[in-house]
Coordinates of C-alpha atoms in Angstrom, one line a residue:
M1010 CA -8.3 -3.8 7.0
G1011 CA -11.6 -5.4 7.6
G1012 CA -11.8 -8.9 8.7
D1013 CA -9.6 -10.8 11.1
Q1014 CA -5.8 -10.5 10.7
P1015 CA -4.0 -13.7 11.5
R1016 CA -1.2 -13.5 14.0
S1017 CA 1.3 -15.0 11.5
A1018 CA 0.7 -12.0 9.2
R1019 CA 1.1 -9.5 12.0
Q1020 CA 4.3 -11.1 13.2
A1021 CA 5.6 -11.4 9.6
S1022 CA 5.5 -7.7 9.0
R1023 CA 6.8 -6.5 12.4
R1024 CA 9.9 -4.5 11.6
E1025 CA 11.3 -1.3 12.9
A1026 CA 13.4 2.9 9.3
R1027 CA 9.9 3.8 8.1
H1028 CA 8.6 2.5 4.8
R1029 CA 5.3 3.2 3.4
S1030 CA 3.6 0.0 2.2
D1031 CA 0.4 1.3 0.8
D1032 CA -1.0 4.3 2.4
A1033 CA 0.2 7.8 2.8
L1034 CA 0.1 8.1 6.6
P1035 CA 1.1 5.8 9.5
V1036 CA -1.7 3.8 11.1
E1037 CA -1.0 5.7 14.4
R1038 CA -2.4 8.9 12.8
R1039 CA -5.6 7.3 11.7
P1040 CA -7.8 7.1 14.9
R1041 CA -10.5 4.9 13.3
L1042 CA -7.9 2.3 12.6
R1043 CA -6.5 2.3 16.1
R1044 CA -9.8 0.7 17.4
S1045 CA -8.8 -2.7 16.1
R1046 CA -5.4 -3.4 14.7
R1047 CA -6.4 -7.0 14.1
G1048 CA -9.2 -6.0 11.9
D1049 CA -12.9 -6.4 12.6
A1050 CA -15.0 -8.9 10.5
A1051 CA -18.3 -7.3 11.7
V1052 CA -17.2 -3.9 10.4
A1053 CA -16.2 -5.5 7.1
E1054 CA -19.6 -7.1 6.8
K1055 CA -21.3 -3.8 7.7
Y1056 CA -19.7 -2.2 4.7
M1057 CA -20.5 -5.1 2.5
K1058 CA -24.2 -4.6 3.4
L1059 CA -23.9 -0.9 2.6
A1060 CA -22.5 -1.9 -0.8
G1061 CA -25.7 -3.8 -1.5
Y1062 CA -25.1 -7.3 -0.1
P1063 CA -27.7 -7.9 2.6
S1064 CA -25.9 -10.9 4.1
G1065 CA -22.7 -9.0 4.5
K1066 CA -21.1 -11.4 2.0
Y1067 CA -20.3 -11.0 -1.6
T1068 CA -22.8 -13.1 -3.7
G1069 CA -21.8 -12.1 -7.2
P1070 CA -20.3 -14.3 -9.9
E1071 CA -16.8 -12.7 -10.3
T1072 CA -13.6 -14.3 -9.2
L1073 CA -10.9 -12.0 -7.8
Q1074 CA -7.4 -12.4 -9.2
V1075 CA -5.0 -12.0 -6.3
V1076 CA -1.2 -11.9 -7.0
G1077 CA 1.4 -11.8 -4.2
D1078 CA 5.0 -12.3 -3.4
S1079 CA 6.1 -16.0 -3.0
S1080 CA 8.8 -15.2 -0.5
A1081 CA 8.4 -15.0 3.3
P1082 CA 7.1 -13.0 5.1
A1083 CA 5.2 -11.4 2.2
N1084 CA 3.5 -14.7 1.2
N1085 CA 2.0 -14.9 4.7
V1086 CA 0.5 -11.5 4.2
A1087 CA -0.9 -12.4 0.7
E1088 CA -2.5 -15.6 2.1
A1089 CA -4.0 -13.6 5.0
V1090 CA -5.5 -11.1 2.6
N1091 CA -6.8 -13.8 0.3
Q1092 CA -8.5 -15.6 3.3
T1093 CA -10.1 -12.4 4.4
L1094 CA -11.6 -11.9 1.0
K1095 CA -12.9 -15.5 1.0
N1096 CA -14.4 -14.9 4.5
L1097 CA -16.4 -12.1 2.9
G1098 CA -17.8 -14.4 0.3
F1099 CA -15.4 -13.5 -2.6
K1100 CA -14.2 -16.2 -4.9
T1101 CA -10.5 -15.8 -5.4
K1102 CA -7.6 -17.2 -7.4
L1103 CA -4.3 -16.7 -5.5
N1104 CA -1.1 -16.7 -7.5
L1105 CA 2.2 -16.3 -5.6
V1106 CA 5.2 -15.5 -7.8
E1107 CA 8.8 -14.2 -7.5
H1108 CA 8.9 -10.5 -6.3
T1109 CA 10.1 -8.9 -9.5
V1110 CA 7.7 -11.0 -11.6
M1111 CA 4.8 -9.8 -9.4
Y1112 CA 5.5 -6.3 -10.5
S1113 CA 6.7 -6.7 -14.1
K1114 CA 4.3 -9.4 -15.3
Y1115 CA 1.2 -9.0 -13.1
C1116 CA 0.6 -6.1 -10.7
G1117 CA 2.3 -3.5 -12.9
V1118 CA 0.7 -4.5 -16.1
V1119 CA -2.8 -3.0 -16.7
S1120 CA -3.8 -5.5 -19.3
E1121 CA -3.5 -8.4 -16.8
K1122 CA -6.5 -7.0 -14.9
I1123 CA -5.2 -8.1 -11.5
D1124 CA -7.8 -7.2 -8.8
V1125 CA -5.7 -7.5 -5.6
C1126 CA -1.9 -7.0 -5.1
P1127 CA -1.3 -7.3 -1.3
N1128 CA 2.5 -7.0 -1.5
V1129 CA 3.1 -3.9 -3.6
G1130 CA 4.7 -0.9 -2.0
W1131 CA 5.8 2.6 -2.8
I1132 CA 8.8 4.5 -1.4
A1133 CA 9.1 8.3 -2.0
D1134 CA 12.2 9.3 -4.0
F1135 CA 12.5 12.5 -1.9
G1136 CA 11.0 14.2 1.1
D1137 CA 7.9 15.8 -0.4
P1138 CA 4.3 14.7 -0.2
Q1139 CA 4.0 14.7 -4.0
A1140 CA 6.6 12.0 -4.1
V1141 CA 4.3 9.9 -1.9
L1142 CA 0.9 10.4 -3.5
D1143 CA 1.3 11.4 -7.1
V1144 CA 2.4 8.3 -9.0
P1145 CA 0.4 5.7 -7.1
F1146 CA -2.9 7.7 -7.2
N1147 CA -2.9 10.2 -10.1
G1148 CA -5.0 8.8 -12.9
N1149 CA -3.2 10.9 -15.4
L1150 CA 0.0 8.9 -14.6
I1151 CA -1.4 5.5 -15.3
V1152 CA 1.0 3.7 -17.7
K1153 CA -0.9 1.3 -20.0
N1154 CA 2.1 0.3 -22.1
G1155 CA 4.8 -0.5 -19.5
T1156 CA 5.2 -0.9 -15.8
N1157 CA 2.4 0.9 -14.0
S1158 CA 2.6 2.0 -10.4
N1159 CA -1.0 3.1 -9.9
W1160 CA -1.9 -0.5 -9.0
G1161 CA -5.5 0.4 -8.1
L1162 CA -6.0 2.3 -11.3
V1163 CA -7.2 5.2 -9.2
N1164 CA -8.6 7.8 -11.6
H1165 CA -10.8 10.5 -10.0
P1166 CA -10.8 13.6 -12.3
K1167 CA -11.3 16.0 -9.3
I1168 CA -8.4 14.5 -7.4
N1169 CA -6.3 14.4 -10.5
A1170 CA -6.9 18.1 -11.0
A1171 CA -6.1 18.8 -7.3
M1172 CA -2.8 16.9 -7.7
E1173 CA -1.9 18.9 -10.8
A1174 CA -2.6 22.1 -8.9
A1175 CA -0.7 21.0 -5.7
A1176 CA 2.3 20.1 -7.8
K1177 CA 2.7 23.8 -8.6
V1178 CA 2.4 25.0 -5.0
V1179 CA 5.6 26.6 -3.6
G1180 CA 6.7 26.4 0.0
E1181 CA 7.0 23.4 2.3
K1182 CA 4.1 24.4 4.6
A1183 CA 1.8 25.3 1.7
R1184 CA 2.7 22.1 -0.2
G1185 CA 2.1 20.0 2.9
E1186 CA -1.4 21.5 3.4
A1187 CA -2.3 21.0 -0.2
W1188 CA -1.2 17.4 -0.4
A1189 CA -2.7 16.7 3.1
K1190 CA -6.1 17.7 1.7
I1191 CA -5.6 15.3 -1.2
D1192 CA -4.6 12.5 1.1
R1193 CA -7.8 13.0 3.1
E1194 CA -9.8 12.8 -0.2
L1195 CA -8.0 9.6 -1.2
V1196 CA -8.8 8.0 2.2
E1197 CA -12.5 9.0 1.9
E1198 CA -12.5 7.2 -1.5
A1199 CA -11.0 4.1 0.1
V1200 CA -8.5 3.8 -2.7
V1201 CA -6.2 1.5 -0.7
V1202 CA -6.3 -0.7 2.4
P1203 CA -4.0 0.8 5.1
Y1204 CA -1.5 -2.0 5.9
E1205 CA 1.8 -1.1 7.5
W1206 CA 4.1 1.8 8.2
S1207 CA 7.1 -0.3 9.4
K1208 CA 10.0 0.8 11.6
E1209 CA 13.1 -1.2 11.1
P1210 CA 16.2 -1.1 13.4
N1211 CA 19.4 -0.7 11.5
I1212 CA 22.6 -1.6 13.4
E1213 CA 26.2 -0.7 12.6
S1214 CA 29.4 -1.8 14.2
K1215 CA 31.6 0.8 15.9
D1216 CA 34.1 0.4 13.1
V1217 CA 31.6 0.9 10.3
A1218 CA 30.6 4.3 8.9
G1219 CA 27.0 3.6 7.9
V1220 CA 25.3 5.8 5.3
G1221 CA 21.5 5.7 4.8
Q1222 CA 19.9 5.7 1.4
L1223 CA 18.4 9.0 0.6
W1224 CA 15.6 7.5 -1.4
N1225 CA 14.8 4.7 1.1
S1226 CA 15.1 6.4 4.5
G1227 CA 16.7 4.2 7.1
T1228 CA 18.1 1.4 4.8
W1229 CA 21.9 1.2 4.5
D1230 CA 23.4 2.4 1.2
Y1231 CA 26.2 -0.1 0.7
S1232 CA 27.7 2.0 -2.2
F1233 CA 28.7 4.6 0.4
T1234 CA 28.9 2.7 3.7
S1235 CA 32.6 1.9 4.6
L1236 CA 34.9 0.8 7.3
K1237 CA 36.4 3.5 9.6

C-alpha cells in the first residue's frame, strides 16, 4: 500500500499455509510492489496529486469510516492503515470491534456505508480462480439484504460480464487464462490494496495424523485429524 508501513504491522502479520487476505495474487508476483514492501509515502502522494489534490493530501470534507478487528494482531494492522490515511490528509473515524461483529454488523452490511475494512479476508472454497475472484469483485453478486462479501462494492459492468463469461469456460488452462485476464483488469482498476499472502507453518507430532482443511489450505481440520 502507499504510505509507510509501521514495523509493528509488518511483524504482526508475519506467518507462514497460504491465505489470501485481499488480493488475488501473492505480492511476490507483482513486480511493482516489490520495490518497496514497506510502502512509499511519496508514491502515495503522487497518486493523490493525479487524483486532483495538488498538495498530495486529501483536502475534502468527508470523514472515512474505518472498521477493523479489535483482536491482535489485526488491530495493529487496522491502526496502521488508519494512520496511513490520516498521513494522506483524510479525516477518519476508526472503530475496532469483535471479529464476527466486524463482518455481520459493519463491513458486510451495505447500508452501513463503511469506507475502509482493513481486516476482511477471503478464502477460496475450492481450487479454481473463480472461487477467488467472483464473490469479492462481481458487482452482480453484491448482497444488499444480508451479509455482503464484495466489501468494496466493486461493480464494473465490463468486468462483471467478463466474469459471467469466464464462469462458463471449460478446462483448467483455459479457465486460468480467462480469470487471469480479469485479475489484471481488477488490479488496473485498483479495487483493493494488496496486503498479504501469508505462509503459515503447521506442525504435527509424530503420533498425530494431521489432515488439512480442503477449503482453507494448510490449516488443520480437527474434525478429521486424529492420533495414530
